[in-house]
Amino acid sequence: MHPTKMINFVCDEQDCVPANAEAWTKMSVSKASGTKHPLVPLATLIGNELRSEKVEKPLIKYGQAALAKKGEDYFLIKTDCQRVPGDPSSAFSVFGIFDGHNGNSAAIYTKEHLLDNVVSAIPQGASRDEWLQALPRALVAGFVKTDIEFQQKGETSGTTVTFVLIDGWTITVASVGDSRCILDTQGGVVSLLTVDHRLEENVEERERITASGGEVGRLNVFGGNEVGPLRCWPGGLCLSRSIGDTDVGEFIVPIPHVKQVKLSDAGGRLIIASDGIWDILSSDMAAKACRGLSAELAAKLVVKEALRTKGLKDDTTCVVVDIVPSDHLALAPTPTKKQNAFTSFLSRKNHTAANNKNGNKLSAVGAVEELFEEGSAVLADRLGKDLLSNTETGLLKCAVCQTDEFPGEGLSSNGGSIISSASNRWEGPFLCTICKKKKDAMEGKRPSKGSVTT
């Protein structure tokens, strides 16, 4: 018996044909001689492709633990999301922590609406690569839209947000406030995927707030003494970014820091936690405390370690996510030998579509490739220059809230007219009236109170 020669097939909706000309010629000859060769059904090929993708995708294992002091921490775990509804091969996972203050309504609202607002800002029909490239911009739009919607409810509570999306080996993290997400790779390298927006530590944010019309200072007590951390006035918030907080001025912005990285197939571990953890444990301490444990036990141990150190001072929530090859059930203990596995950062501000074309190989254990990072609080910097429109109706689509409006009803992000001229050129993106007011208020261009009411 002669060995069977493998033939690659190319299929359309009607039939399947061999991909190479030689094989096609041989089949044509066989047909002419009356010999029948069964064609491979399209459904079979698609099934094989899906199974192949499943093998290449990592296994997601997670655990969660929490202790409540004020009852204002909330978390989101959703592992059954799909980029294409009904297509299991397009699955992605979402993990989030929402640390509320001045009440829990902002945390609850954000947990329930943020994901939908982010996904609605991504063009339908996008391929996986296009979807991932659009995600940083969509996260900005989703955060701002959620903030506008919540502020229109007239409530004054606020929330920090750390929002993590995992698609294959690609991790995208968006954050406002002082909750934190760290990445621990098998090489023993611990890296921070978020930026703390505490006024005490963040000089750039202090300068941005004062430039926008806010005031930064400490509490004044009897005798004129200043105590406590730096705060933003009015309101006295210690953070420079959050969702909600209507009473502290629009210069407390909901625009997130976004970072996107790609793991090697060695995987890694994410530790996502509220400040009840990070006020007590450093990133290295939290990572080292739970190495070698399952994600479920790791989350419990991190919370226990924080409680053991200083007691229950604040709501304390931790989510641990292991992203590992599908043939591994848990992360192996980290080697004692120190390895410098973190690759050089490729770019701080531009998404690396070009980097993807270069085909960078991630062969080192625990290696991480940075794809995107941006933390600007200027909305125009984060939404790009694209002018979105509905080709059927001719209406323009707001880059934040995704509503369709006639060109004359909205404004560009820089306040320009929709009618281009040499002296007044359209620079986009299109913003509806409400979202334009929100942008101006965040930049200190108009009074903040009532800036987003209809």
GROMACS .gro file of N, CA and C in nm, residues 309-398:
model
  270
  309THR      N    1  -0.144   4.122   5.835
  309THR     CA    2  -0.046   4.228   5.854
  309THR      C    3  -0.102   4.347   5.931
  310LYS      N    4  -0.220   4.395   5.892
  310LYS     CA    5  -0.273   4.517   5.954
  310LYS      C    6  -0.419   4.509   5.994
  311GLY      N    7  -0.480   4.391   5.981
  311GLY     CA    8  -0.620   4.381   6.015
  311GLY      C    9  -0.708   4.434   5.904
  312LEU      N   10  -0.838   4.430   5.923
  312LEU     CA   11  -0.933   4.472   5.820
  312LEU      C   12  -0.957   4.622   5.832
  313LYS      N   13  -0.884   4.700   5.754
  313LYS     CA   14  -0.894   4.845   5.756
  313LYS      C   15  -0.986   4.899   5.646
  314ASP      N   16  -1.009   4.819   5.542
  314ASP     CA   17  -1.085   4.866   5.426
  314ASP      C   18  -1.144   4.743   5.357
  315ASP      N   19  -1.240   4.765   5.267
  315ASP     CA   20  -1.286   4.654   5.184
  315ASP      C   21  -1.166   4.596   5.111
  316THR      N   22  -1.158   4.465   5.109
  316THR     CA   23  -1.040   4.398   5.054
  316THR      C   24  -1.085   4.291   4.956
  317THR      N   25  -1.054   4.310   4.828
  317THR     CA   26  -1.098   4.218   4.724
  317THR      C   27  -0.980   4.180   4.635
  318CYS      N   28  -0.970   4.052   4.601
  318CYS     CA   29  -0.861   4.003   4.517
  318CYS      C   30  -0.912   3.899   4.419
  319VAL      N   31  -0.873   3.914   4.294
  319VAL     CA   32  -0.901   3.815   4.189
  319VAL      C   33  -0.768   3.772   4.131
  320VAL      N   34  -0.744   3.641   4.128
  320VAL     CA   35  -0.621   3.587   4.070
  320VAL      C   36  -0.659   3.508   3.944
  321VAL      N   37  -0.589   3.535   3.835
  321VAL     CA   38  -0.616   3.470   3.707
  321VAL      C   39  -0.488   3.407   3.655
  322ASP      N   40  -0.491   3.277   3.633
  322ASP     CA   41  -0.379   3.206   3.572
  322ASP      C   42  -0.407   3.185   3.424
  323ILE      N   43  -0.313   3.228   3.340
  323ILE     CA   44  -0.322   3.211   3.195
  323ILE      C   45  -0.210   3.115   3.157
  324VAL      N   46  -0.246   2.990   3.133
  324VAL     CA   47  -0.145   2.886   3.117
  324VAL      C   48  -0.175   2.802   2.993
  325PRO      N   49  -0.074   2.731   2.941
  325PRO     CA   50  -0.099   2.639   2.830
  325PRO      C   51  -0.209   2.540   2.866
  326SER      N   52  -0.285   2.498   2.769
  326SER     CA   53  -0.402   2.414   2.796
  326SER      C   54  -0.366   2.278   2.853
  327ASP      N   55  -0.241   2.236   2.844
  327ASP     CA   56  -0.202   2.108   2.902
  327ASP      C   57  -0.147   2.123   3.043
  328HIS      N   58  -0.161   2.245   3.102
  328HIS     CA   59  -0.120   2.269   3.240
  328HIS      C   60  -0.242   2.310   3.321
  329LEU      N   61  -0.249   2.265   3.443
  329LEU     CA   62  -0.361   2.300   3.529
  329LEU      C   63  -0.331   2.417   3.621
  330ALA      N   64  -0.205   2.443   3.649
  330ALA     CA   65  -0.170   2.553   3.738
  330ALA      C   66  -0.028   2.596   3.710
  331LEU      N   67   0.007   2.713   3.755
  331LEU     CA   68   0.142   2.763   3.738
  331LEU      C   69   0.239   2.684   3.825
  332ALA      N   70   0.350   2.645   3.768
  332ALA     CA   71   0.452   2.576   3.846
  332ALA      C   72   0.524   2.677   3.934
  333PRO      N   73   0.584   2.630   4.044
  333PRO     CA   74   0.660   2.722   4.129
  333PRO      C   75   0.768   2.793   4.048
  334THR      N   76   0.790   2.919   4.080
  334THR     CA   77   0.888   2.999   4.007
  334THR      C   78   1.029   2.950   4.036
  335PRO      N   79   1.113   2.935   3.933
  335PRO     CA   80   1.252   2.895   3.956
  335PRO      C   81   1.322   2.993   4.048
  336THR      N   82   1.413   2.940   4.130
  336THR     CA   83   1.485   3.026   4.222
  336THR      C   84   1.587   3.113   4.150
  337LYS      N   85   1.637   3.065   4.037
  337LYS     CA   86   1.733   3.142   3.960
  337LYS      C   87   1.664   3.261   3.895
  338LYS      N   88   1.716   3.377   3.918
  338LYS     CA   89   1.654   3.498   3.865
  338LYS      C   90   1.675   3.505   3.715
  339GLN      N   91   1.566   3.535   3.643
  339GLN     CA   92   1.576   3.545   3.497
  339GLN      C   93   1.521   3.680   3.454
  340ASN      N   94   1.593   3.745   3.369
  340ASN     CA   95   1.546   3.871   3.313
  340ASN      C   96   1.469   3.841   3.187
  341ALA      N   97   1.341   3.805   3.204
  341ALA     CA   98   1.264   3.756   3.091
  341ALA      C   99   1.180   3.862   3.024
  342PHE      N  100   1.167   3.978   3.085
  342PHE     CA  101   1.082   4.081   3.027
  342PHE      C  102   1.151   4.144   2.907
  343THR      N  103   1.087   4.139   2.792
  343THR     CA  104   1.147   4.195   2.671
  343THR      C  105   1.144   4.347   2.674
  344SER      N  106   1.224   4.409   2.588
  344SER     CA  107   1.227   4.554   2.579
  344SER      C  108   1.091   4.605   2.535
  345PHE      N  109   1.047   4.712   2.599
  345PHE     CA  110   0.921   4.771   2.559
  345PHE      C  111   0.938   4.831   2.418
  346LEU      N  112   0.835   4.805   2.335
  346LEU     CA  113   0.848   4.842   2.194
  346LEU      C  114   0.799   4.983   2.166
  347SER      N  115   0.695   5.024   2.237
  347SER     CA  116   0.642   5.158   2.213
  347SER      C  117   0.553   5.198   2.328
  348ARG      N  118   0.555   5.324   2.369
  348ARG     CA  119   0.468   5.368   2.478
  348ARG      C  120   0.333   5.413   2.428
  349LYS      N  121   0.326   5.469   2.307
  349LYS     CA  122   0.203   5.539   2.273
  349LYS      C  123   0.131   5.485   2.151
  350ASN      N  124   0.197   5.409   2.064
  350ASN     CA  125   0.134   5.367   1.941
  350ASN      C  126   0.110   5.217   1.941
  351HIS      N  127  -0.008   5.179   1.897
  351HIS     CA  128  -0.038   5.037   1.887
  351HIS      C  129   0.047   4.977   1.776
  352THR      N  130   0.105   4.862   1.799
  352THR     CA  131   0.206   4.811   1.708
  352THR      C  132   0.148   4.715   1.607
  353ALA      N  133   0.070   4.769   1.514
  353ALA     CA  134   0.029   4.686   1.402
  353ALA      C  135   0.153   4.645   1.324
  354ALA      N  136   0.248   4.737   1.316
  354ALA     CA  137   0.374   4.707   1.247
  354ALA      C  138   0.451   4.599   1.321
  355ASN      N  139   0.446   4.601   1.454
  355ASN     CA  140   0.517   4.500   1.531
  355ASN      C  141   0.463   4.361   1.502
  356ASN      N  142   0.330   4.353   1.487
  356ASN     CA  143   0.270   4.223   1.457
  356ASN      C  144   0.321   4.171   1.323
  357LYS      N  145   0.339   4.261   1.228
  357LYS     CA  146   0.388   4.219   1.097
  357LYS      C  147   0.532   4.170   1.104
  358ASN      N  148   0.606   4.220   1.201
  358ASN     CA  149   0.745   4.177   1.214
  358ASN      C  150   0.757   4.034   1.263
  359GLY      N  151   0.647   3.979   1.319
  359GLY     CA  152   0.649   3.840   1.362
  359GLY      C  153   0.743   3.815   1.477
  360ASN      N  154   0.741   3.902   1.577
  360ASN     CA  155   0.831   3.886   1.691
  360ASN      C  156   0.803   3.755   1.762
  361LYS      N  157   0.908   3.677   1.787
  361LYS     CA  158   0.896   3.549   1.855
  361LYS      C  159   0.915   3.567   2.004
  362LEU      N  160   0.831   3.500   2.082
  362LEU     CA  161   0.841   3.506   2.226
  362LEU      C  162   0.884   3.370   2.276
  363SER      N  163   1.012   3.343   2.271
  363SER     CA  164   1.062   3.210   2.304
  363SER      C  165   1.108   3.196   2.447
  364ALA      N  166   1.147   3.307   2.511
  364ALA     CA  167   1.198   3.299   2.647
  364ALA      C  168   1.085   3.269   2.745
  365VAL      N  169   1.115   3.192   2.847
  365VAL     CA  170   1.015   3.159   2.947
  365VAL      C  171   0.970   3.287   3.018
  366GLY      N  172   0.839   3.308   3.019
  366GLY     CA  173   0.786   3.425   3.087
  366GLY      C  174   0.799   3.555   3.010
  367ALA      N  175   0.842   3.551   2.883
  367ALA     CA  176   0.860   3.674   2.806
  367ALA      C  177   0.727   3.743   2.781
  368VAL      N  178   0.730   3.875   2.779
  368VAL     CA  179   0.611   3.955   2.757
  368VAL      C  180   0.642   4.060   2.651
  369GLU      N  181   0.551   4.075   2.557
  369GLU     CA  182   0.565   4.178   2.453
  369GLU      C  183   0.462   4.287   2.478
  370GLU      N  184   0.507   4.410   2.489
  370GLU     CA  185   0.414   4.520   2.505
  370GLU      C  186   0.361   4.563   2.369
  371LEU      N  187   0.230   4.569   2.356
  371LEU     CA  188   0.166   4.606   2.231
  371LEU      C  189   0.119   4.751   2.232
  372PHE      N  190   0.075   4.800   2.348
  372PHE     CA  191   0.017   4.934   2.354
  372PHE      C  192   0.022   4.985   2.497
  373GLU      N  193   0.047   5.115   2.513
  373GLU     CA  194   0.030   5.180   2.643
  373GLU      C  195   0.004   5.327   2.621
  374GLU      N  196  -0.098   5.378   2.687
  374GLU     CA  197  -0.132   5.520   2.678
  374GLU      C  198  -0.208   5.560   2.803
  375GLY      N  199  -0.172   5.675   2.860
  375GLY     CA  200  -0.239   5.720   2.981
  375GLY      C  201  -0.285   5.864   2.977
  376SER      N  202  -0.280   5.928   2.860
  376SER     CA  203  -0.319   6.068   2.850
  376SER      C  204  -0.462   6.089   2.897
  377ALA      N  205  -0.484   6.202   2.966
  377ALA     CA  206  -0.619   6.237   3.010
  377ALA      C  207  -0.689   6.329   2.911
  378VAL      N  208  -0.628   6.355   2.797
  378VAL     CA  209  -0.687   6.440   2.693
  378VAL      C  210  -0.766   6.351   2.599
  379LEU      N  211  -0.897   6.371   2.596
  379LEU     CA  212  -0.984   6.280   2.520
  379LEU      C  213  -0.949   6.277   2.372
  380ALA      N  214  -0.913   6.392   2.315
  380ALA     CA  215  -0.879   6.397   2.173
  380ALA      C  216  -0.757   6.312   2.141
  381ASP      N  217  -0.666   6.297   2.238
  381ASP     CA  218  -0.548   6.213   2.216
  381ASP      C  219  -0.584   6.065   2.212
  382ARG      N  220  -0.694   6.028   2.273
  382ARG     CA  221  -0.726   5.888   2.292
  382ARG      C  222  -0.825   5.833   2.190
  383LEU      N  223  -0.898   5.922   2.121
  383LEU     CA  224  -1.003   5.875   2.031
  383LEU      C  225  -0.963   5.878   1.885
  384GLY      N  226  -0.843   5.928   1.853
  384GLY     CA  227  -0.798   5.925   1.714
  384GLY      C  228  -0.865   6.032   1.630
  385LYS      N  229  -0.845   6.019   1.499
  385LYS     CA  230  -0.895   6.119   1.404
  385LYS      C  231  -1.008   6.066   1.316
  386ASP      N  232  -1.045   5.941   1.336
  386ASP     CA  233  -1.143   5.880   1.246
  386ASP      C  234  -1.279   5.947   1.260
  387LEU      N  235  -1.345   5.965   1.148
  387LEU     CA  236  -1.481   6.018   1.145
  387LEU      C  237  -1.575   5.904   1.113
  388LEU      N  238  -1.648   5.858   1.214
  388LEU     CA  239  -1.736   5.743   1.197
  388LEU      C  240  -1.871   5.788   1.143
  389SER      N  241  -1.922   5.716   1.043
  389SER     CA  242  -2.050   5.753   0.986
  389SER      C  243  -2.127   5.629   0.945
  390ASN      N  244  -2.257   5.645   0.932
  390ASN     CA  245  -2.345   5.538   0.885
  390ASN      C  246  -2.362   5.556   0.735
  391THR      N  247  -2.308   5.462   0.660
  391THR     CA  248  -2.309   5.475   0.514
  391THR      C  249  -2.450   5.471   0.456
  392GLU      N  250  -2.545   5.409   0.527
  392GLU     CA  251  -2.682   5.398   0.475
  392GLU      C  252  -2.761   5.526   0.498
  393THR      N  253  -2.742   5.588   0.614
  393THR     CA  254  -2.823   5.705   0.648
  393THR      C  255  -2.748   5.837   0.630
  394GLY      N  256  -2.615   5.831   0.625
  394GLY     CA  257  -2.537   5.954   0.615
  394GLY      C  258  -2.518   6.024   0.748
  395LEU      N  259  -2.566   5.963   0.857
  395LEU     CA  260  -2.551   6.022   0.989
  395LEU      C  261  -2.411   5.997   1.043
  396LEU      N  262  -2.363   6.087   1.127
  396LEU     CA  263  -2.235   6.069   1.192
  396LEU      C  264  -2.254   6.002   1.327
  397LYS      N  265  -2.157   5.921   1.366
  397LYS     CA  266  -2.166   5.846   1.492
  397LYS      C  267  -2.072   5.909   1.595
  398CYS      N  268  -2.127   5.938   1.712
  398CYS     CA  269  -2.046   5.994   1.820
  398CYS      C  270  -1.941   5.892   1.862
   0.00000   0.00000   0.00000
